[in-house]
Coordinates of C-alpha atoms and ligand atoms in Angstrom, one line a residue:
M1 CA 21.7 26.8 30.7
S2 CA 20.0 23.4 31.2
L3 CA 16.7 23.2 29.3
R4 CA 13.7 20.9 29.9
F5 CA 11.8 19.7 26.8
A6 CA 8.4 18.2 26.3
I7 CA 7.8 16.4 23.0
L8 CA 4.2 15.9 22.1
G9 CA 3.6 12.7 20.2
A10 CA 5.6 9.6 19.6
G11 CA 5.2 9.1 15.9
M12 CA 8.0 9.4 13.3
S13 CA 8.6 13.0 14.3
G14 CA 8.5 12.6 18.1
V15 CA 11.0 9.6 18.0
L16 CA 13.2 11.6 15.7
T17 CA 13.1 14.6 18.1
A18 CA 14.2 12.4 21.1
I19 CA 17.1 11.0 19.2
K20 CA 18.3 14.4 17.9
L21 CA 17.9 16.1 21.3
R22 CA 20.1 13.6 22.9
E23 CA 22.7 13.9 20.1
A24 CA 22.7 17.6 20.7
G25 CA 23.4 17.0 24.4
F26 CA 19.9 17.6 25.8
D27 CA 18.8 14.8 28.0
D28 CA 16.0 16.4 30.1
F29 CA 12.9 15.5 28.1
T30 CA 9.7 13.5 28.2
I31 CA 7.7 12.3 25.2
Y32 CA 4.0 12.4 25.8
E33 CA 2.0 9.9 23.7
K34 CA -1.7 9.6 24.1
A35 CA -1.8 6.0 22.7
D36 CA -0.3 3.0 24.3
R37 CA 2.2 2.4 21.5
L38 CA 4.4 4.6 19.4
G39 CA 4.2 5.0 15.6
G40 CA 1.3 7.5 15.0
T41 CA 0.2 7.0 11.4
W42 CA 1.7 3.5 11.1
R43 CA 0.2 2.4 14.4
E44 CA -3.3 3.7 13.4
N45 CA -3.5 2.7 9.8
T46 CA -3.6 -1.1 9.5
Y47 CA -6.0 -1.4 6.6
P48 CA -5.3 -4.2 4.0
G49 CA -2.8 -3.0 1.4
I50 CA -1.3 -0.2 3.4
A51 CA 2.2 0.7 2.2
C52 CA 4.2 3.9 1.8
D53 CA 4.1 5.7 -1.5
V54 CA 7.6 7.1 -1.1
P55 CA 10.3 4.4 -1.7
S56 CA 11.2 2.8 1.6
H57 CA 14.9 3.5 1.2
L58 CA 13.9 7.2 1.2
Y59 CA 11.1 6.9 3.7
S60 CA 13.7 6.0 6.4
Y61 CA 15.6 8.2 8.8
S62 CA 18.8 9.4 7.1
F63 CA 20.8 8.1 10.1
E64 CA 19.0 4.7 10.3
P65 CA 19.1 3.0 6.9
N66 CA 17.4 -0.3 6.8
P67 CA 18.7 -3.1 4.7
E68 CA 15.7 -5.3 5.5
W69 CA 13.0 -3.4 3.6
S70 CA 11.0 -6.1 1.7
H71 CA 9.7 -4.0 -1.1
R72 CA 10.4 -0.7 -3.0
F73 CA 7.2 0.5 -1.2
S74 CA 7.1 -1.6 2.0
P75 CA 3.9 -2.5 3.9
G76 CA 2.7 -0.4 6.9
S77 CA 3.4 -3.2 9.4
E78 CA 7.1 -3.1 8.4
I79 CA 7.2 0.7 8.7
Q80 CA 5.7 0.4 12.2
A81 CA 8.2 -2.3 13.2
Y82 CA 11.0 0.0 11.8
F83 CA 10.0 2.9 14.0
E84 CA 9.6 0.6 17.0
G85 CA 13.0 -0.9 16.4
V86 CA 14.8 2.4 16.0
A87 CA 13.1 3.7 19.2
R88 CA 14.2 0.6 21.1
R89 CA 17.8 0.6 19.8
R90 CA 18.2 4.3 20.5
G91 CA 16.9 4.1 24.0
V92 CA 13.8 6.3 23.3
L93 CA 11.2 3.9 24.7
P94 CA 11.8 4.6 28.4
R95 CA 11.4 8.3 27.7
I96 CA 7.8 7.9 26.4
R97 CA 4.9 8.4 28.7
F98 CA 2.2 6.4 27.1
G99 CA -1.5 6.9 27.6
A100 CA -0.8 10.6 28.3
E101 CA -2.7 13.0 26.1
V102 CA -1.6 16.6 26.6
T103 CA -4.8 18.6 26.8
R104 CA -3.5 22.0 27.8
G105 CA -0.3 24.0 27.5
T106 CA 0.1 27.5 29.0
F107 CA 3.1 29.7 28.6
T108 CA 3.6 31.6 31.9
G109 CA 6.6 32.9 33.8
G110 CA 8.8 32.0 30.8
R111 CA 7.9 28.3 30.8
W112 CA 5.3 26.0 29.4
R113 CA 3.0 24.4 32.0
L114 CA 1.4 21.2 30.6
E115 CA -1.5 19.2 31.7
T116 CA -2.5 15.7 30.6
K117 CA -6.0 14.2 30.3
D118 CA -5.4 12.2 33.5
G119 CA -4.6 15.4 35.4
R120 CA -0.8 15.1 35.6
R121 CA 1.3 18.2 35.2
D122 CA 4.7 19.0 33.9
E123 CA 6.8 22.1 33.1
A124 CA 9.1 22.6 30.2
D125 CA 11.3 25.4 28.7
V126 CA 10.7 24.2 25.2
V127 CA 7.7 22.3 23.7
I128 CA 8.1 20.4 20.4
A129 CA 4.7 19.5 18.9
A130 CA 5.0 16.3 16.8
T131 CA 1.3 15.7 16.8
G132 CA 0.9 14.8 13.1
V133 CA -1.0 16.1 10.2
L134 CA -2.9 13.1 8.9
H135 CA -4.1 12.1 12.3
H136 CA -7.8 13.1 13.0
P137 CA -10.1 10.9 10.8
K138 CA -12.6 12.9 8.7
L139 CA -16.0 11.4 8.6
P140 CA -18.3 12.2 5.7
D141 CA -21.5 14.1 6.3
I142 CA -23.8 11.5 4.8
E143 CA -27.4 11.2 6.0
G144 CA -28.1 7.9 7.8
L145 CA -24.5 6.8 8.4
D146 CA -25.3 5.7 11.9
T147 CA -28.3 3.6 10.7
F148 CA -26.1 1.1 8.8
A149 CA -26.7 -2.4 10.0
G150 CA -23.4 -3.9 8.9
A151 CA -19.9 -3.1 9.9
L152 CA -18.8 0.5 9.4
F153 CA -15.4 2.0 10.1
H154 CA -12.9 4.6 9.0
S155 CA -9.8 3.3 7.2
A156 CA -7.6 4.5 10.0
R157 CA -9.7 2.5 12.5
W158 CA -9.8 -0.8 10.6
D159 CA -11.8 -3.4 12.4
H160 CA -9.8 -6.6 11.9
A161 CA -12.5 -8.7 13.6
V162 CA -14.8 -8.1 10.6
Q163 CA -14.6 -10.9 8.0
L164 CA -14.3 -9.8 4.4
E165 CA -14.3 -13.1 2.7
G166 CA -17.5 -13.5 0.6
R167 CA -19.0 -10.2 1.9
R168 CA -20.3 -7.2 0.0
V169 CA -18.0 -4.3 0.8
G170 CA -18.4 -0.6 0.0
I171 CA -15.6 1.9 0.0
V172 CA -16.3 5.6 0.1
G173 CA -13.4 7.6 -1.3
T174 CA -10.8 7.3 -4.1
G175 CA -7.6 8.5 -2.6
S176 CA -4.4 6.5 -2.1
T177 CA -5.9 4.6 0.8
A178 CA -9.1 3.6 -1.1
V179 CA -6.9 2.5 -4.0
Q180 CA -4.6 0.4 -1.8
I181 CA -7.6 -1.2 -0.1
T182 CA -9.3 -2.0 -3.4
S183 CA -6.3 -3.8 -4.8
A184 CA -5.8 -5.7 -1.6
I185 CA -9.3 -7.0 -1.0
V186 CA -11.0 -7.3 -4.4
E187 CA -10.2 -11.0 -4.7
R188 CA -11.4 -11.8 -1.3
V189 CA -14.8 -10.2 -1.3
A190 CA -18.1 -11.2 -3.0
K191 CA -18.6 -7.7 -4.3
L192 CA -16.7 -4.5 -4.0
S193 CA -18.5 -1.1 -4.6
L194 CA -16.2 1.9 -4.9
F195 CA -18.2 5.1 -4.3
Q196 CA -16.3 7.6 -6.3
R197 CA -17.0 11.4 -6.1
T198 CA -13.8 12.3 -8.0
A199 CA -11.9 10.1 -10.4
Q200 CA -8.1 9.9 -9.7
W201 CA -5.1 9.8 -12.0
I202 CA -3.2 6.7 -11.3
M203 CA 0.6 6.7 -11.7
P204 CA 1.7 3.2 -12.7
Q205 CA 4.3 2.3 -10.2
A206 CA 5.7 -1.2 -9.8
N207 CA 6.4 -2.4 -6.4
P208 CA 9.1 -5.1 -6.7
A209 CA 10.3 -7.1 -3.7
Y210 CA 13.9 -7.0 -2.8
S211 CA 15.4 -10.5 -3.0
E212 CA 17.3 -12.0 -0.1
A213 CA 20.5 -11.6 -2.2
E214 CA 19.9 -7.8 -2.6
R215 CA 19.1 -7.5 1.2
A216 CA 22.3 -9.4 2.0
E217 CA 24.2 -7.0 -0.3
F218 CA 22.7 -4.0 1.5
R219 CA 23.7 -5.6 4.9
R220 CA 27.3 -6.1 3.7
H221 CA 27.6 -2.6 2.1
P222 CA 25.7 -0.1 4.2
E223 CA 27.2 2.7 2.2
R224 CA 25.1 1.6 -0.7
L225 CA 22.0 2.4 1.4
D226 CA 23.3 5.9 2.1
Q227 CA 23.9 6.3 -1.6
L228 CA 20.4 5.0 -2.5
H229 CA 18.9 7.4 0.1
A230 CA 20.7 10.3 -1.4
E231 CA 19.9 9.3 -5.0
L232 CA 16.2 8.8 -4.2
G233 CA 16.2 12.1 -2.3
Q234 CA 17.5 13.9 -5.4
L235 CA 14.9 12.2 -7.6
F236 CA 12.1 13.2 -5.3
A237 CA 13.5 16.8 -5.0
A238 CA 13.4 17.1 -8.8
F239 CA 9.8 15.7 -8.8
A240 CA 8.8 18.0 -6.0
S241 CA 10.2 21.0 -7.8
G242 CA 8.1 20.1 -10.8
L243 CA 4.9 20.1 -8.6
V244 CA 5.4 23.8 -7.8
D245 CA 5.2 24.8 -11.5
A246 CA 2.0 23.5 -13.0
N247 CA 3.6 23.6 -16.5
S248 CA 6.9 22.0 -15.7
P249 CA 8.2 19.2 -17.9
Q250 CA 7.9 16.9 -14.8
M251 CA 4.2 17.5 -14.6
Q252 CA 3.8 16.9 -18.3
A253 CA 5.7 13.6 -18.1
I254 CA 3.5 12.5 -15.1
E255 CA 0.4 13.5 -16.9
A256 CA 1.4 11.6 -20.0
A257 CA 2.3 8.4 -17.9
C258 CA -1.1 8.6 -16.1
R259 CA -3.0 9.1 -19.4
V260 CA -1.3 6.1 -21.1
N261 CA -2.0 4.0 -18.0
L262 CA -5.7 4.8 -18.3
E263 CA -5.9 4.4 -22.1
Q264 CA -4.0 1.2 -22.3
N265 CA -5.0 -0.6 -19.1
V266 CA -8.7 0.1 -18.8
H267 CA -10.4 -1.8 -21.6
D268 CA -14.1 -1.1 -21.3
P269 CA -14.7 2.4 -22.7
V270 CA -17.6 3.2 -20.3
L271 CA -15.5 2.3 -17.3
R272 CA -12.5 4.2 -18.8
E273 CA -14.6 7.4 -19.0
K274 CA -15.8 6.9 -15.4
L275 CA -12.2 6.7 -14.3
R276 CA -11.0 9.7 -16.3
P277 CA -10.4 12.7 -14.1
S278 CA -11.4 16.1 -15.3
Y279 CA -8.4 17.9 -13.8
R280 CA -4.7 17.7 -14.1
A281 CA -2.5 14.9 -12.8
A282 CA -1.0 15.6 -9.4
C283 CA -3.5 18.4 -8.7
K284 CA -4.8 16.0 -6.0
R285 CA -2.2 13.9 -4.1
L286 CA -0.9 11.6 -6.9
V287 CA -2.0 8.1 -6.4
M288 CA 0.6 5.4 -7.2
S289 CA -0.5 1.9 -7.9
P290 CA 0.8 -1.0 -9.9
D291 CA -2.5 -2.8 -10.0
F292 CA -5.5 -0.6 -9.3
Y293 CA -6.9 -0.8 -12.8
D294 CA -6.5 -4.6 -12.8
A295 CA -8.4 -4.7 -9.5
I296 CA -11.2 -2.4 -10.5
Q297 CA -11.8 -4.4 -13.7
K298 CA -12.4 -7.7 -11.8
P299 CA -16.0 -8.9 -12.2
S300 CA -16.7 -8.4 -8.5
A301 CA -15.8 -4.7 -8.6
E302 CA -18.0 -1.8 -9.5
V303 CA -17.2 1.9 -9.6
V304 CA -20.3 3.8 -8.5
T305 CA -20.2 7.4 -9.8
E306 CA -23.8 8.3 -8.9
G307 CA -23.8 10.5 -5.8
I308 CA -24.7 9.1 -2.4
E309 CA -28.2 10.0 -1.3
R310 CA -28.0 8.4 2.1
V311 CA -26.9 5.3 4.0
E312 CA -29.7 2.9 5.0
P313 CA -29.5 -0.2 7.3
A314 CA -29.1 -2.4 4.2
G315 CA -26.5 -0.3 2.4
V316 CA -25.9 2.8 0.4
R317 CA -28.8 4.5 -1.6
T318 CA -27.5 6.5 -4.5
R319 CA -29.2 9.5 -6.1
D320 CA -30.6 7.4 -8.9
G321 CA -32.7 5.5 -6.3
R322 CA -30.6 2.4 -6.4
L323 CA -29.8 0.6 -3.2
H324 CA -26.3 -0.9 -3.1
E325 CA -26.7 -3.7 -0.5
L326 CA -23.6 -4.0 1.7
D327 CA -22.3 -6.0 4.7
V328 CA -19.3 -3.7 5.3
L329 CA -18.8 0.0 4.6
V330 CA -15.3 1.5 4.8
L331 CA -14.9 5.2 5.0
A332 CA -11.6 6.0 3.2
T333 CA -12.4 9.7 3.5
G334 CA -9.1 11.1 4.8
F335 CA -8.3 13.3 7.7
R336 CA -9.0 16.7 9.1
V337 CA -5.8 18.3 8.1
D338 CA -6.3 21.7 9.9
R339 CA -6.2 20.3 13.4
F340 CA -2.4 19.9 14.2
M341 CA -2.0 19.9 18.0
R342 CA -5.6 20.7 18.6
P343 CA -7.9 19.9 20.4
M344 CA -5.2 20.7 22.9
Q345 CA -5.8 24.1 24.5
V346 CA -2.7 26.2 23.9
T347 CA -2.3 29.6 25.6
G348 CA 0.7 31.7 24.7
R349 CA 2.1 34.9 25.9
D350 CA -0.3 37.4 27.5
G351 CA -3.1 34.8 27.5
L352 CA -3.2 34.5 23.7
E353 CA -5.2 31.4 22.7
L354 CA -4.2 29.3 19.8
E355 CA -7.9 29.1 18.8
T356 CA -7.8 32.9 18.5
A357 CA -4.5 33.0 16.6
W358 CA -5.8 30.3 14.2
K359 CA -9.3 31.7 14.1
Q360 CA -9.2 32.0 10.3
R361 CA -7.0 29.0 9.6
P362 CA -3.8 27.5 10.9
S363 CA -0.6 29.3 9.9
A364 CA 3.0 29.5 11.2
Y365 CA 6.2 31.1 10.2
L366 CA 7.9 28.5 8.0
S367 CA 5.4 26.0 9.3
I368 CA 7.4 25.8 12.5
S369 CA 6.4 28.6 15.0
I370 CA 3.7 31.0 15.8
P371 CA 3.9 34.6 16.9
G372 CA 3.0 35.0 20.6
F373 CA 3.8 31.3 21.4
P374 CA 7.5 31.4 22.5
N375 CA 9.6 28.3 22.6
L376 CA 6.9 26.2 21.0
F377 CA 8.0 24.5 17.7
M378 CA 6.1 22.3 15.4
L379 CA 7.2 19.4 13.1
N380 CA 5.1 18.9 10.0
G381 CA 3.1 22.0 11.0
P382 CA 0.7 24.1 9.0
N383 CA 1.3 24.7 5.3
G384 CA 4.5 22.6 5.3
P385 CA 5.8 20.4 2.5
V386 CA 3.3 17.6 2.1
G387 CA 3.0 16.9 -1.6
N388 CA 4.6 13.5 -2.3
F389 CA 7.7 14.3 -0.3
S390 CA 9.2 12.0 2.4
L391 CA 7.9 13.7 5.5
I392 CA 10.8 12.1 7.3
E393 CA 13.2 14.2 5.4
V394 CA 11.0 17.3 6.0
A395 CA 10.9 16.6 9.8
E396 CA 14.7 16.1 9.9
L397 CA 15.3 19.4 8.2
Q398 CA 12.8 21.2 10.4
L399 CA 14.3 19.8 13.5
G400 CA 17.8 20.8 12.4
Y401 CA 16.5 24.4 12.1
I402 CA 14.7 24.2 15.5
L403 CA 17.8 23.0 17.2
Q404 CA 19.7 26.0 16.0
L405 CA 17.1 28.3 17.6
V406 CA 17.2 26.2 20.8
E407 CA 21.0 26.6 20.9
R408 CA 20.4 30.3 21.5
L409 CA 18.2 29.4 24.5
R410 CA 20.9 27.1 25.8
S411 CA 23.7 29.7 25.4
G412 CA 21.5 32.3 27.1
R413 CA 21.5 34.6 24.1
A414 CA 17.7 34.4 24.2
G415 CA 15.2 33.4 26.8
E416 CA 12.1 33.4 24.6
I417 CA 12.0 32.9 20.9
S418 CA 9.0 33.4 18.7
P419 CA 8.6 34.7 15.2
S420 CA 7.5 38.3 14.7
E421 CA 4.0 39.0 13.5
E422 CA 5.4 41.0 10.6
A423 CA 7.7 38.2 9.4
T424 CA 4.9 35.7 9.7
Q425 CA 2.5 37.8 7.7
R426 CA 5.0 38.5 5.0
F427 CA 5.9 34.8 4.7
E428 CA 2.2 33.9 4.6
A429 CA 1.5 36.5 1.9
E430 CA 4.4 35.3 -0.3
R431 CA 3.5 31.6 0.3
T432 CA -0.2 32.2 -0.6
E433 CA 0.7 34.0 -3.8
A434 CA 3.2 31.3 -4.9
A435 CA 0.8 28.5 -4.0
R436 CA -1.7 29.6 -6.6
H437 CA 0.8 28.7 -9.3
T438 CA 1.5 25.2 -8.1
I439 CA -0.1 22.1 -9.6
W440 CA -2.3 21.8 -6.5
G441 CA -3.9 25.2 -7.4
S442 CA -4.6 24.1 -11.0
G443 CA -8.3 23.4 -10.5
C444 CA -9.5 20.5 -8.4
R445 CA -10.9 19.8 -5.0
S446 CA -8.4 18.3 -2.6
W447 CA -7.3 18.1 0.9
Y448 CA -4.3 20.3 0.1
L449 CA -6.7 23.3 -0.2
D450 CA -7.5 25.5 2.7
D451 CA -10.9 27.2 3.3
R452 CA -10.1 29.8 0.6
G453 CA -9.1 27.2 -2.0
V454 CA -5.4 28.0 -1.6
P455 CA -3.0 25.0 -1.4
A456 CA -1.8 24.6 2.2
S457 CA 1.6 23.5 1.3
W458 CA 5.2 24.6 0.7
P459 CA 4.9 26.2 -2.7
W460 CA 8.5 26.5 -3.7
T461 CA 11.2 24.0 -4.6
F462 CA 12.5 21.4 -2.2
D463 CA 16.0 23.0 -2.6
R464 CA 14.6 26.3 -1.4
F465 CA 13.0 24.5 1.6
R466 CA 16.4 22.9 2.4
A467 CA 18.2 26.2 2.0
E468 CA 15.6 27.9 4.3
M469 CA 16.0 25.2 6.9
S470 CA 19.8 25.4 6.9
A471 CA 19.9 28.5 9.1
P472 CA 17.3 30.6 10.8
K473 CA 17.0 34.3 9.7
L474 CA 17.2 35.8 13.1
E475 CA 15.7 39.1 12.0
A476 CA 12.3 37.2 11.6
Y477 CA 12.3 36.5 15.3
E478 CA 11.6 38.3 18.6
L479 CA 14.4 37.1 20.9
S480 CA 13.9 38.3 24.4
Ligands
LIG1 C1 -2.2 6.1 5.1 C2 -1.1 7.0 5.1 C3 0.0 6.8 4.3 C4 1.1 7.7 4.4 N1 2.2 7.5 3.5 C5 3.2 8.3 3.5 C6 4.3 8.1 2.7 O1 4.4 7.2 1.9 N2 5.4 9.0 2.8 C7 5.3 10.0 3.6 O2 6.3 10.8 3.6 N3 4.3 10.2 4.5 C8 3.2 9.4 4.4 N4 2.2 9.6 5.3 C9 2.2 10.8 6.2 C10 2.6 10.3 7.6 O3 1.6 10.8 8.5 C11 4.0 10.9 7.9 O4 5.0 10.4 7.0 C12 4.5 10.5 9.3 O5 4.2 9.2 9.7 C13 4.0 11.5 10.3 O6 4.6 11.3 11.6 P1 4.4 12.3 12.8 O7 5.1 11.8 13.9 O8 4.7 13.7 12.3 O9 2.8 12.3 13.0 P2 1.9 11.0 13.4 O10 2.4 9.8 12.8 O11 0.5 11.5 13.1 O12 2.1 10.9 15.0 C14 1.6 11.9 15.9 C15 1.5 11.2 17.2 O13 1.2 12.2 18.2 C16 0.2 11.7 19.1 N5 -0.5 12.8 19.6 C17 -1.2 13.7 19.0 N6 -1.7 14.6 19.8 C18 -1.3 14.3 21.0 C19 -1.5 14.9 22.3 N7 -2.2 16.1 22.5 N8 -0.9 14.4 23.4 C20 -0.1 13.2 23.2 N9 0.1 12.6 22.0 C21 -0.5 13.2 21.0 C22 -0.6 10.7 18.3 O14 -1.2 9.7 19.0 C23 0.5 10.1 17.3 O15 1.1 9.0 17.9 C24 1.1 8.8 5.2 C25 0.0 9.0 6.0 C26 -1.1 8.1 6.0 C27 -2.3 8.4 6.9

């Protein structure tokens, strides 16, 4: 049976889907991308200092090793160029419909009917939602934000027209993004004020450049890149397995490294205490940086721990009454991680609305599919592995699983596939219980936590994830 596919989103996951569908012999598909360029995260985040925090030779498609990575953790612009290069070489570009935001999807008569913002329509047998997790910027609820007279923007909407040289810059937030920005701009600005609600553990992580000789060696011996990918994968799987047991030796080693970094590299005892977190390392997403502590100890930098009272035209007023005068205010305040394919309106079987199914919170069987929404599959969907994994590897494994289900549609052994309510509820109950024992549930506020305070992530080892993705358990599905 010939199947038509709609892929929603042309980020890392959407490009991957197009390549793998073709390899599997499916050629009838369109990728819908609301922006005018592919790349998702790496198109949108162009702030100074942006780089991946998973080594580049792991944060690459397994089938497209890249000898040219400049650094162990390469800058965002290189990552964007990498995805664009892969898409071009693999013939994905002509299949992307740019400027096409899918606003509605309705399952009726055994097919998905899709509508884009500009009123175009399409039909597909299978929809693969590759719409991203860290995609919808989260703005803080601070009084007076709109009264600021200087330049104000979210880190994912960096305004490159704004000069930083010699200006007074405030950064709200202390996650990986804020840390990267701080290190990148501290020398350029007159004053940098980092508004910190929660201190972060900083894992000292060097970021050496690959020399031309090393890159030439990778070019000559591509098998070394495959080997490196596999080795780094094993290393990260071991690290990831440590995260799901708060008392694991890996967590203790990470905690010790972060503690030594703080004790040895922050010299002023007052600043050191300001920067000392009150929770366990890796409870929040672990921040890696070779130079944040150097940067924050520069004379032009200040860590402001007093809470923000409001924003005024001249700057930020903290609760102690002090006005921090600023020319530029950057909101490094993260993303709304519970949106997924929304605000798209999704209607499944018998008129079931996604908003209703996800009324309490987003959930999905194995993060991939939702009861009542046949032939709709998500990559990097709700409660999937997010904690310091390579999301490329996650998406590759998920797609391999999805293609096995799709194979049943192609062969006619099933017409509609969706997980059963019972399997989904059982999975969610087990996942929730296990999540409480992970490092993310060890007592901190973070974006991993859902509205109940339960970590919204894969709570088992990476090996278990890989095993689960290797073959669908068909008894968990309704196949009609
Ligand atoms: C600053 C930052 C650093 C990161 N660093 C790492 C890292 O080091 N390692 C790691 O593994 N991960 C990292 N991530 C996570 C990163 O998001 C993923 O690795 C990956 O890029 C996600 O790709 P994606 O295609 O799933 O989603 P996205 O990159 O978010 O792409 C989704 C695409 O879908 C489009 N879209 C959404 N809705 C619609 C719609 N309705 N219609 C049409 N198009 C739509 C969007 O415009 C976008 O292009 C980082 C994220 C951020 C924000």
